[in-house]
Coordinates of N, CA and C and ligand atoms in Angstrom, one line a residue:
X28 N -22.7 27.2 3.3 CA -22.4 26.4 4.5 C -23.4 25.2 4.6
X29 N -24.7 25.4 4.6 CA -25.6 24.3 4.7 C -25.4 23.3 3.5
X30 N -25.2 23.9 2.3 CA -25.0 23.1 1.2 C -23.7 22.2 1.4
X31 N -22.7 22.8 1.9 CA -21.5 22.1 2.2 C -21.7 20.9 3.1
X32 N -22.4 21.2 4.2 CA -22.7 20.1 5.2 C -23.5 19.0 4.5
X33 N -24.4 19.4 3.6 CA -25.1 18.3 2.8 C -24.2 17.5 2.0
X34 N -23.3 18.1 1.3 CA -22.3 17.4 0.5 C -21.5 16.5 1.4
X35 N -21.0 17.0 2.5 CA -20.2 16.1 3.4 C -21.0 14.9 3.9
X36 N -22.2 15.1 4.2 CA -23.1 14.0 4.7 C -23.2 12.9 3.6
X37 N -23.4 13.4 2.4 CA -23.6 12.5 1.2 C -22.3 11.7 1.0
X38 N -21.2 12.4 1.1 CA -19.9 11.8 0.8 C -19.6 10.8 1.9
X39 N -19.9 11.1 3.1 CA -19.6 10.2 4.2 C -20.4 8.9 4.0
X40 N -21.6 9.0 3.6 CA -22.5 7.8 3.3 C -21.9 7.0 2.2
X41 N -21.5 7.7 1.1 CA -20.9 7.0 0.0 C -19.6 6.2 0.4
X42 N -18.8 6.9 1.2 CA -17.6 6.2 1.6 C -17.9 5.1 2.6
X43 N -18.8 5.3 3.5 CA -19.2 4.3 4.4 C -19.7 3.0 3.7
X44 N -20.5 3.2 2.6 CA -21.0 2.1 1.9 C -19.9 1.3 1.2
X45 N -19.0 2.1 0.6 CA -17.9 1.4 -0.1 C -17.0 0.7 0.8
X46 N -16.8 1.2 2.0 CA -16.0 0.6 3.0 C -16.6 -0.7 3.5
X47 N -17.9 -0.6 3.8 CA -18.6 -1.8 4.3 C -18.6 -2.9 3.3
X48 N -18.8 -2.6 2.0 CA -18.7 -3.6 1.0 C -17.4 -4.2 0.8
X49 N -16.3 -3.4 0.9 CA -15.0 -3.9 0.8 C -14.6 -4.7 2.0
X50 N -15.0 -4.3 3.2 CA -14.7 -5.1 4.4 C -15.4 -6.5 4.2
X51 N -16.6 -6.5 3.7 CA -17.4 -7.7 3.5 C -16.7 -8.6 2.5
X52 N -16.2 -8.0 1.4 CA -15.5 -8.8 0.4 C -14.2 -9.5 1.0
X53 N -13.5 -8.7 1.9 CA -12.3 -9.3 2.5 C -12.7 -10.4 3.4
X54 N -13.8 -10.2 4.2 CA -14.2 -11.3 5.1 C -14.6 -12.5 4.4
X55 N -15.4 -12.3 3.3 CA -15.8 -13.5 2.5 C -14.6 -14.2 1.9
X56 N -13.6 -13.5 1.4 CA -12.4 -14.0 0.8 C -11.6 -14.8 1.8
X57 N -11.6 -14.3 3.0 CA -10.8 -14.9 4.1 C -11.5 -16.2 4.5
X58 N -12.9 -16.1 4.6 CA -13.6 -17.3 4.9 C -13.4 -18.4 3.9
X59 N -13.5 -18.1 2.6 CA -13.3 -19.0 1.5 C -11.9 -19.6 1.6
X60 N -10.9 -18.9 2.1 CA -9.5 -19.4 2.1 C -9.1 -19.9 3.5
X61 N -10.2 -20.0 4.4 CA -9.9 -20.5 5.8 C -8.8 -19.6 6.4
X62 N -8.9 -18.3 6.3 CA -7.9 -17.4 6.9 C -8.7 -16.5 7.9
X63 N -8.0 -16.1 8.9 CA -8.5 -15.1 9.9 C -8.5 -13.7 9.3
X64 N -9.7 -13.0 9.2 CA -9.7 -11.7 8.6 C -8.7 -10.7 9.3
X65 N -8.4 -11.1 10.6 CA -7.4 -10.2 11.3 C -6.1 -10.2 10.7
X66 N -5.8 -11.2 9.8 CA -4.5 -11.2 9.2 C -4.3 -10.3 8.0
X67 N -5.5 -9.7 7.6 CA -5.5 -8.9 6.4 C -5.7 -7.4 6.7
X68 N -4.8 -6.6 6.5 CA -5.0 -5.1 6.7 C -5.5 -4.4 5.4
X69 N -6.5 -3.7 5.6 CA -7.0 -2.9 4.5 C -6.3 -1.5 4.5
X70 N -5.6 -1.2 3.4 CA -5.0 0.1 3.2 C -5.9 0.8 2.2
X71 N -6.5 1.9 2.6 CA -7.4 2.6 1.7 C -6.5 3.7 0.9
X72 N -6.5 3.5 -0.4 CA -5.7 4.3 -1.3 C -6.4 5.6 -1.6
X73 N -5.9 6.7 -1.1 CA -6.7 8.0 -1.2 C -6.2 9.0 -2.3
X74 N -5.2 8.5 -3.1 CA -4.7 9.4 -4.1 C -5.8 10.0 -5.0
X75 N -5.5 11.3 -5.3 CA -6.4 12.2 -6.1 C -7.6 12.6 -5.2
X76 N -7.9 12.0 -4.1 CA -9.0 12.5 -3.3 C -8.5 13.4 -2.2
X77 N -9.4 14.3 -1.7 CA -9.0 15.4 -0.8 C -8.8 14.9 0.6
X78 N -8.0 15.7 1.4 CA -7.8 15.4 2.8 C -9.1 15.2 3.6
X79 N -10.2 15.9 3.2 CA -11.5 15.8 3.9 C -12.0 14.3 3.8
X80 N -11.7 13.6 2.7 CA -12.0 12.2 2.6 C -11.2 11.4 3.5
X81 N -10.0 11.7 3.7 CA -9.1 11.0 4.7 C -9.7 11.1 6.1
X82 N -10.2 12.3 6.4 CA -10.8 12.6 7.7 C -12.1 11.7 7.9
X83 N -12.9 11.6 6.8 CA -14.1 10.8 6.9 C -13.7 9.3 7.1
X84 N -12.7 8.9 6.4 CA -12.2 7.5 6.5 C -11.8 7.2 8.0
X85 N -11.1 8.2 8.5 CA -10.7 8.1 9.9 C -11.9 7.9 10.9
X86 N -12.9 8.8 10.6 CA -14.1 8.7 11.5 C -14.8 7.3 11.3
X87 N -14.6 6.7 10.1 CA -15.2 5.4 9.9 C -14.3 4.3 10.3
X88 N -13.2 4.6 11.0 CA -12.4 3.5 11.6 C -11.2 3.1 10.8
X89 N -10.9 3.8 9.7 CA -9.7 3.4 8.9 C -8.5 4.1 9.6
X90 N -7.4 3.3 9.7 CA -6.2 3.8 10.2 C -5.0 3.7 9.3
X91 N -5.2 3.0 8.2 CA -4.1 2.8 7.2 C -4.6 3.4 5.9
X92 N -3.8 4.4 5.4 CA -4.1 5.0 4.1 C -2.9 5.0 3.2
X93 N -3.2 5.0 1.9 CA -2.1 4.8 0.9 C -2.1 6.0 -0.1
X94 N -0.9 6.4 -0.5 CA -0.8 7.4 -1.5 C 0.3 7.0 -2.4
X95 N 0.3 7.5 -3.6 CA 1.3 7.1 -4.6 C 2.2 8.1 -5.2
X96 N 2.0 9.4 -4.8 CA 2.9 10.5 -5.3 C 3.3 11.5 -4.3
X97 N 4.5 11.9 -4.4 CA 4.9 13.1 -3.7 C 4.9 14.3 -4.7
X98 N 4.4 15.5 -4.3 CA 4.2 16.0 -2.9 C 2.7 15.7 -2.4
X99 N 1.8 15.2 -3.3 CA 0.4 15.1 -2.9 C 0.3 14.3 -1.5
X100 N 1.1 13.3 -1.4 CA 1.1 12.4 -0.2 C 1.5 13.2 1.0
X101 N 2.6 14.0 0.9 CA 3.1 14.8 2.0 C 2.1 15.9 2.4
X102 N 1.5 16.5 1.5 CA 0.5 17.5 1.8 C -0.6 17.0 2.6
X103 N -1.1 15.8 2.1 CA -2.3 15.2 2.8 C -1.9 14.7 4.2
X104 N -0.7 14.2 4.3 CA -0.2 13.7 5.7 C -0.1 14.9 6.6
X105 N 0.4 16.1 6.1 CA 0.5 17.3 6.9 C -0.9 17.8 7.3
X106 N -1.8 17.7 6.4 CA -3.2 18.2 6.7 C -3.9 17.4 7.7
X107 N -3.5 16.1 7.8 CA -4.1 15.2 8.7 C -3.2 14.8 9.9
X108 N -2.2 15.6 10.2 CA -1.2 15.3 11.2 C -1.8 15.1 12.6
X109 N -3.0 15.6 12.8 CA -3.7 15.4 14.1 C -4.3 14.1 14.3
X110 N -4.4 13.3 13.2 CA -5.1 12.0 13.3 C -4.0 10.9 13.4
X111 N -4.4 9.8 14.1 CA -3.5 8.7 14.3 C -3.7 7.8 13.1
X112 N -2.9 8.0 12.0 CA -3.0 7.3 10.8 C -1.6 6.7 10.5
X113 N -1.6 5.6 9.8 CA -0.4 5.1 9.2 C -0.4 5.4 7.7
X114 N 0.6 6.1 7.2 CA 0.7 6.5 5.8 C 1.6 5.5 5.1
X115 N 1.0 4.9 4.1 CA 1.6 3.9 3.2 C 1.9 4.5 1.9
X116 N 3.2 4.5 1.5 CA 3.6 5.1 0.2 C 3.6 3.9 -0.8
X117 N 2.8 3.9 -1.8 CA 2.6 2.7 -2.6 C 3.1 2.9 -4.1
X118 N 3.5 4.1 -4.4 CA 3.7 4.4 -5.8 C 5.2 4.3 -6.2
X119 N 5.5 4.3 -7.5 CA 6.9 4.4 -7.9 C 7.5 5.6 -7.4
X120 N 8.7 5.4 -6.9 CA 9.4 6.5 -6.1 C 10.7 6.9 -6.8
X121 N 10.9 8.2 -7.1 CA 12.1 8.6 -7.7 C 13.1 8.8 -6.6
X122 N 14.4 8.5 -6.9 CA 15.4 8.5 -5.8 C 15.5 9.9 -5.2
X123 N 15.4 11.0 -6.0 CA 15.5 12.3 -5.4 C 14.3 12.7 -4.5
X124 N 13.3 12.0 -4.5 CA 12.1 12.3 -3.6 C 12.1 11.3 -2.4
X125 N 12.9 10.3 -2.4 CA 12.8 9.3 -1.4 C 13.1 9.8 0.0
X126 N 14.1 10.7 0.1 CA 14.5 11.3 1.4 C 13.3 12.0 2.1
X127 N 12.6 12.8 1.3 CA 11.5 13.6 1.9 C 10.3 12.6 2.2
X128 N 10.0 11.7 1.4 CA 8.9 10.7 1.6 C 9.2 10.0 2.9
X129 N 10.4 9.7 3.2 CA 10.8 9.0 4.4 C 10.5 9.8 5.7
X130 N 10.3 11.1 5.5 CA 10.1 11.9 6.7 C 8.6 11.8 7.2
X131 N 7.7 11.4 6.3 CA 6.3 11.4 6.7 C 5.6 10.0 6.5
X132 N 6.2 9.1 5.7 CA 5.6 7.8 5.5 C 6.0 6.9 6.6
X133 N 5.0 6.0 7.0 CA 5.3 5.0 8.0 C 5.7 3.7 7.3
X134 N 5.2 3.4 6.1 CA 5.6 2.2 5.3 C 5.8 2.6 3.9
X135 N 6.8 2.1 3.3 CA 7.0 2.3 1.8 C 6.9 0.9 1.2
X136 N 5.9 0.8 0.3 CA 5.7 -0.5 -0.3 C 6.5 -0.8 -1.6
X137 N 7.1 0.3 -2.1 CA 7.6 0.3 -3.5 C 9.2 0.4 -3.5
X138 N 9.8 -0.3 -2.6 CA 11.3 -0.3 -2.7 C 11.8 -1.3 -3.7
X139 N 12.3 -0.9 -4.8 CA 12.6 -1.8 -5.9 C 14.0 -1.7 -6.4
X140 N 14.9 -0.9 -5.7 CA 16.3 -0.9 -6.1 C 17.1 -0.4 -4.9
X141 N 18.4 -0.8 -4.9 CA 19.3 -0.6 -3.8 C 19.5 0.9 -3.6
X142 N 19.5 1.7 -4.6 CA 19.8 3.2 -4.4 C 18.6 3.8 -3.6
X143 N 17.5 3.3 -3.8 CA 16.3 3.8 -3.1 C 16.5 3.5 -1.6
X144 N 17.1 2.4 -1.2 CA 17.3 2.1 0.2 C 18.1 3.1 0.9
X145 N 19.2 3.5 0.2 CA 20.1 4.5 0.8 C 19.4 5.8 1.0
X146 N 18.7 6.2 -0.1 CA 18.0 7.5 -0.1 C 16.9 7.6 1.0
X147 N 16.2 6.5 1.1 CA 15.1 6.5 2.1 C 15.7 6.6 3.5
X148 N 16.8 5.8 3.8 CA 17.4 5.8 5.1 C 17.8 7.2 5.6
X149 N 18.3 8.0 4.6 CA 18.7 9.3 5.0 C 17.6 10.2 5.5
X150 N 16.4 9.9 5.1 CA 15.3 10.8 5.5 C 14.6 10.4 6.7
X151 N 14.8 9.2 7.2 CA 14.0 8.7 8.4 C 14.4 9.5 9.6
X152 N 13.4 10.1 10.3 CA 13.7 10.9 11.5 C 14.4 10.1 12.6
X153 N 15.2 10.7 13.4 CA 15.8 10.1 14.5 C 14.8 9.4 15.4
X154 N 15.1 8.3 16.0 CA 14.2 7.6 16.9 C 13.0 7.0 16.3
X155 N 13.0 6.9 14.9 CA 11.9 6.3 14.2 C 12.5 5.2 13.3
X156 N 11.7 4.3 12.8 CA 12.1 3.4 11.8 C 11.1 3.3 10.7
X157 N 11.5 3.1 9.5 CA 10.6 3.1 8.4 C 10.4 1.6 7.9
X158 N 9.2 1.2 7.9 CA 8.9 -0.2 7.4 C 9.0 -0.2 5.8
X159 N 9.6 -1.2 5.3 CA 9.9 -1.3 3.9 C 9.4 -2.6 3.3
X160 N 8.8 -2.6 2.2 CA 8.4 -3.8 1.4 C 9.2 -3.7 0.1
X161 N 9.7 -4.8 -0.4 CA 10.3 -4.9 -1.7 C 9.3 -5.1 -2.7
X162 N 9.2 -4.2 -3.7 CA 8.2 -4.3 -4.7 C 8.8 -5.2 -5.8
X163 N 8.0 -6.2 -6.2 CA 8.4 -7.2 -7.1 C 7.6 -7.1 -8.4
X164 N 8.3 -7.1 -9.5 CA 7.7 -7.1 -10.9 C 7.2 -8.5 -11.2
X165 N 5.9 -8.6 -11.5 CA 5.3 -9.9 -11.9 C 5.1 -10.0 -13.4
X166 N 5.8 -9.1 -14.1 CA 5.7 -9.2 -15.6 C 6.4 -10.5 -16.1
X167 N 5.9 -11.1 -17.1 CA 6.5 -12.2 -17.8 C 6.7 -11.9 -19.2
X168 N 7.9 -11.9 -19.8 CA 9.1 -12.2 -19.1 C 9.4 -11.1 -18.1
X169 N 10.3 -11.3 -17.1 CA 10.6 -10.3 -16.2 C 11.1 -9.0 -16.9
X170 N 10.5 -7.9 -16.4 CA 10.8 -6.6 -17.1 C 11.0 -5.6 -16.0
X171 N 12.2 -4.9 -16.1 CA 12.4 -3.8 -15.1 C 11.8 -2.5 -15.7
X172 N 11.7 -1.5 -14.9 CA 11.3 -0.2 -15.5 C 9.9 0.3 -15.1
X173 N 9.0 -0.7 -15.1 CA 7.6 -0.2 -14.8 C 7.3 -0.2 -13.3
X174 N 8.3 -0.3 -12.5 CA 8.1 -0.4 -11.1 C 8.2 -1.9 -10.6
X175 N 9.0 -2.1 -9.7 CA 9.2 -3.5 -9.2 C 10.5 -4.1 -9.6
X176 N 11.1 -4.8 -8.7 CA 12.4 -5.5 -8.9 C 12.1 -6.8 -9.6
X177 N 13.1 -7.2 -10.4 CA 13.0 -8.6 -10.9 C 13.1 -9.5 -9.7
X178 N 12.4 -10.6 -9.8 CA 12.4 -11.6 -8.6 C 13.9 -12.0 -8.3
X179 N 14.7 -12.1 -9.2 CA 16.1 -12.5 -8.9 C 16.9 -11.4 -8.2
X180 N 16.4 -10.1 -8.2 CA 17.1 -9.1 -7.4 C 16.5 -8.8 -6.0
X181 N 15.4 -9.5 -5.7 CA 14.8 -9.2 -4.4 C 15.7 -9.5 -3.2
X182 N 16.4 -10.6 -3.2 CA 17.2 -10.9 -2.1 C 18.3 -9.8 -1.8
X183 N 18.9 -9.3 -2.8 CA 19.9 -8.2 -2.6 C 19.3 -7.0 -2.0
X184 N 18.1 -6.6 -2.5 CA 17.5 -5.4 -2.0 C 17.0 -5.6 -0.6
X185 N 16.5 -6.8 -0.3 CA 16.1 -7.1 1.0 C 17.3 -7.1 2.0
X186 N 18.4 -7.6 1.6 CA 19.6 -7.5 2.5 C 20.0 -6.1 2.7
X187 N 19.9 -5.2 1.7 CA 20.3 -3.8 1.9 C 19.3 -3.2 2.9
X188 N 18.1 -3.4 2.8 CA 17.1 -2.9 3.8 C 17.4 -3.4 5.2
X189 N 17.6 -4.7 5.3 CA 17.8 -5.3 6.6 C 19.1 -4.8 7.3
X190 N 20.0 -4.4 6.5 CA 21.3 -4.0 7.0 C 21.3 -2.6 7.5
X191 N 20.2 -1.8 7.2 CA 20.2 -0.4 7.6 C 19.4 -0.2 8.9
X192 N 20.0 0.4 9.9 CA 19.3 0.6 11.2 C 18.1 1.4 11.2
X193 N 17.9 2.2 10.2 CA 16.7 3.1 10.1 C 15.5 2.4 9.4
X194 N 15.8 1.3 8.8 CA 14.8 0.6 8.0 C 14.4 -0.8 8.6
X195 N 13.2 -1.2 8.4 CA 12.8 -2.5 8.9 C 12.2 -3.2 7.7
X196 N 12.7 -4.4 7.4 CA 12.3 -5.2 6.2 C 11.0 -5.9 6.6
X197 N 9.9 -5.7 6.0 CA 8.6 -6.3 6.3 C 8.1 -7.3 5.4
X198 N 8.5 -7.2 4.1 CA 8.0 -8.3 3.1 C 8.0 -7.8 1.7
X199 N 7.0 -8.2 1.0 CA 7.0 -7.9 -0.5 C 5.7 -7.3 -0.9
X200 N 5.7 -6.6 -2.0 CA 4.5 -6.0 -2.6 C 4.5 -6.2 -4.1
X201 N 3.3 -6.3 -4.7 CA 3.3 -6.3 -6.2 C 1.9 -5.9 -6.7
X202 N 1.9 -5.5 -7.9 CA 0.7 -5.2 -8.7 C 0.6 -6.2 -9.8
X203 N -0.6 -6.9 -9.9 CA -0.8 -7.9 -10.9 C -0.8 -7.2 -12.3
X204 N 0.1 -7.7 -13.2 CA 0.1 -7.1 -14.5 C -1.3 -7.2 -15.2
X205 N -1.6 -6.2 -16.1 CA -2.8 -6.2 -16.8 C -2.8 -7.4 -17.8
X206 N -4.0 -8.0 -17.9 CA -4.1 -9.1 -18.9 C -3.6 -10.4 -18.4
X207 N -3.1 -10.5 -17.2 CA -2.6 -11.7 -16.6 C -3.6 -12.2 -15.6
X208 N -3.8 -13.5 -15.5 CA -4.7 -14.1 -14.4 C -4.1 -13.7 -13.1
X209 N -4.8 -13.0 -12.3 CA -4.2 -12.5 -11.0 C -3.8 -13.7 -10.1
X210 N -4.6 -14.8 -10.1 CA -4.2 -16.0 -9.3 C -2.8 -16.4 -9.7
X211 N -2.5 -16.5 -11.0 CA -1.2 -16.9 -11.4 C -0.1 -15.9 -11.0
X212 N -0.4 -14.6 -11.1 CA 0.6 -13.6 -10.7 C 0.8 -13.7 -9.2
X213 N -0.2 -13.7 -8.4 CA -0.1 -13.7 -7.0 C 0.5 -15.0 -6.4
X214 N 0.4 -16.1 -7.2 CA 1.0 -17.3 -6.8 C 2.5 -17.2 -6.9
X215 N 3.0 -16.4 -7.9 CA 4.4 -16.2 -8.1 C 4.9 -15.3 -7.0
X216 N 4.1 -14.3 -6.6 CA 4.5 -13.4 -5.5 C 4.6 -14.2 -4.2
X217 N 3.7 -15.1 -4.0 CA 3.7 -16.0 -2.8 C 5.1 -16.8 -2.8
X218 N 5.5 -17.3 -3.9 CA 6.7 -18.0 -4.0 C 7.9 -17.1 -3.6
X219 N 7.9 -15.9 -4.2 CA 9.0 -14.9 -3.8 C 9.0 -14.6 -2.3
X220 N 7.8 -14.5 -1.8 CA 7.7 -14.2 -0.3 C 8.2 -15.4 0.5
X221 N 7.9 -16.6 0.1 CA 8.4 -17.8 0.8 C 9.9 -17.9 0.8
X222 N 10.5 -17.5 -0.4 CA 12.0 -17.5 -0.5 C 12.6 -16.5 0.4
X223 N 11.9 -15.3 0.5 CA 12.4 -14.2 1.3 C 12.4 -14.6 2.8
X224 N 11.3 -15.3 3.2 CA 11.1 -15.6 4.6 C 12.1 -16.7 5.0
X225 N 12.6 -17.5 4.1 CA 13.6 -18.4 4.5 C 14.9 -17.7 5.0
X226 N 15.1 -16.6 4.4 CA 16.3 -15.8 4.8 C 16.0 -14.8 5.9
X227 N 14.8 -14.2 5.9 CA 14.3 -13.2 6.8 C 13.0 -13.6 7.3
X228 N 12.9 -14.5 8.4 CA 11.6 -15.0 8.8 C 10.6 -14.0 9.2
X229 N 11.0 -12.8 9.7 CA 10.0 -11.9 10.1 C 9.4 -11.0 9.0
X230 N 9.9 -11.2 7.8 CA 9.5 -10.4 6.7 C 8.3 -11.0 6.0
X231 N 7.2 -11.2 6.7 CA 6.1 -12.0 6.2 C 5.0 -11.2 5.5
X232 N 5.1 -9.9 5.4 CA 4.0 -9.1 4.8 C 4.0 -9.4 3.3
X233 N 2.7 -9.5 2.8 CA 2.5 -9.6 1.3 C 1.4 -8.6 1.0
X234 N 1.9 -7.5 0.3 CA 1.0 -6.4 -0.1 C 0.5 -6.7 -1.5
X235 N -0.7 -7.1 -1.7 CA -1.2 -7.5 -3.0 C -2.7 -7.3 -3.1
X236 N -3.2 -7.0 -4.2 CA -4.7 -7.0 -4.4 C -5.2 -5.5 -4.3
X237 N -6.0 -5.2 -5.2 CA -6.6 -3.8 -5.3 C -8.1 -4.0 -5.5
X238 N -8.8 -3.0 -5.9 CA -10.3 -3.1 -6.0 C -10.7 -4.3 -6.9
X239 N -10.0 -4.5 -8.0 CA -10.4 -5.5 -8.9 C -10.0 -7.0 -8.6
X240 N -9.0 -7.1 -7.8 CA -8.5 -8.5 -7.6 C -8.1 -8.9 -6.2
X241 N -8.8 -8.2 -5.2 CA -8.5 -8.5 -3.8 C -8.8 -9.9 -3.4
X242 N -9.8 -10.5 -4.0 CA -10.1 -11.9 -3.6 C -9.0 -12.9 -4.0
X243 N -8.5 -12.7 -5.2 CA -7.3 -13.6 -5.6 C -6.1 -13.3 -4.7
X244 N -5.9 -12.1 -4.3 CA -4.8 -11.8 -3.4 C -4.9 -12.4 -2.1
X245 N -6.1 -12.3 -1.5 CA -6.4 -12.9 -0.2 C -6.2 -14.5 -0.3
X246 N -6.7 -15.0 -1.4 CA -6.6 -16.5 -1.6 C -5.1 -16.9 -1.6
X247 N -4.3 -16.0 -2.1 CA -2.9 -16.4 -2.2 C -2.0 -15.7 -1.1
X248 N -2.6 -15.4 0.0 CA -1.8 -15.0 1.2 C -1.6 -13.6 1.4
X249 N -2.2 -12.7 0.8 CA -2.0 -11.2 1.0 C -2.3 -10.9 2.5
X250 N -1.4 -10.1 3.1 CA -1.6 -9.6 4.4 C -2.0 -8.1 4.4
X251 N -1.8 -7.5 3.2 CA -2.3 -6.1 3.0 C -2.9 -6.0 1.6
X252 N -4.1 -5.5 1.6 CA -4.8 -5.2 0.3 C -4.9 -3.6 0.2
X253 N -4.7 -3.1 -1.0 CA -4.6 -1.7 -1.2 C -5.8 -1.3 -2.1
X254 N -6.8 -0.7 -1.5 CA -8.1 -0.5 -2.2 C -8.4 1.0 -2.3
X255 N -8.6 1.5 -3.5 CA -9.0 2.9 -3.7 C -10.4 3.0 -4.3
X256 N -10.6 2.8 -5.6 CA -11.8 3.1 -6.2 C -13.1 2.4 -5.7
X257 N -12.9 1.2 -5.2 CA -14.1 0.5 -4.7 C -14.7 1.2 -3.4
X258 N -13.9 2.0 -2.8 CA -14.3 2.7 -1.6 C -14.6 4.2 -1.9
X259 N -13.7 4.8 -2.6 CA -13.8 6.3 -2.8 C -14.5 6.7 -4.1
X260 N -14.6 5.7 -5.0 CA -15.2 6.0 -6.3 C -14.1 6.2 -7.4
X261 N -14.6 6.4 -8.6 CA -13.7 6.5 -9.8 C -12.8 7.7 -9.7
X262 N -11.6 7.5 -10.0 CA -10.6 8.7 -9.9 C -10.8 9.5 -11.2
X263 N -10.6 10.8 -11.2 CA -10.7 11.6 -12.4 C -9.8 11.2 -13.5
X264 N -8.5 10.9 -13.2 CA -7.6 10.4 -14.2 C -7.1 9.0 -13.8
X265 N -6.8 8.2 -14.8 CA -6.2 6.9 -14.5 C -4.9 7.0 -13.7
X266 N -4.9 6.7 -12.4 CA -3.7 6.7 -11.7 C -3.7 5.6 -10.7
Ligands
PLP23 C1 -4.1 3.3 -7.1 C2 -3.4 2.1 -6.6 C3 -4.1 1.2 -5.9 C4 -5.6 1.2 -5.7 O1 -6.2 0.9 -6.9 P1 -7.8 0.7 -7.1 O2 -7.9 -0.1 -8.3 O3 -8.4 2.0 -7.1 O4 -8.3 -0.1 -5.9 C5 -3.4 0.1 -5.3 N1 -2.1 0.0 -5.4 C6 -1.3 0.9 -6.1 C7 0.1 0.8 -6.2 C8 -2.0 2.0 -6.7 O5 -1.2 2.9 -7.3

């Protein structure tokens, strides 16, 4: 019991430090880009970490948490159902799991095909709406399959989301490909976002930037950064 309390205290301090550093990085990046830090939401990605860490994050003021897999995501959301949290699903999503993910997620960042739109809509509880971002592949040449729609397919997916009463189109999301200059990748995402907003002016969210490249993302207009390891530490397996 006492030992456990000691562990918890140490973990809390560790997370508090990571959180403080990350918030400071976001503030500095906003300052450098002449942006208001209030425009950037920090989503703390808790995948592989226990629900007790989610509780510590909540105590430290975090309200937006991200997960990338079902059922891990659903289990954690259920374990923390007493907390006022927004659950962001950020991982590649199989069509047969979309319906259940829609029952607990508040935002899905990884909508990258029309079939997913239909499947998600079926799971949204009555009297609720699910926020959706279209995930864009920034691979060059454009490549489907690793998660993310080709930029040329974004408009059709966005239209399908916007046409569904259970879904709300909020914007775009991407992961910078490995080995590519993140500024170059996020600049392309910004262009995709600008084109989307011409058709759907309220879909202004840009989810981009992780522990390693959040400064580039903020510089290029990110409204949501998804940060895991810089706050919670190294994950046991690469995920
Ligand atoms: C894991 C993950 C993150 C967080 O990555 P870190 O490098 O740990 O900050 C962000 N986005 C997605 C889609 C992820 O899967």
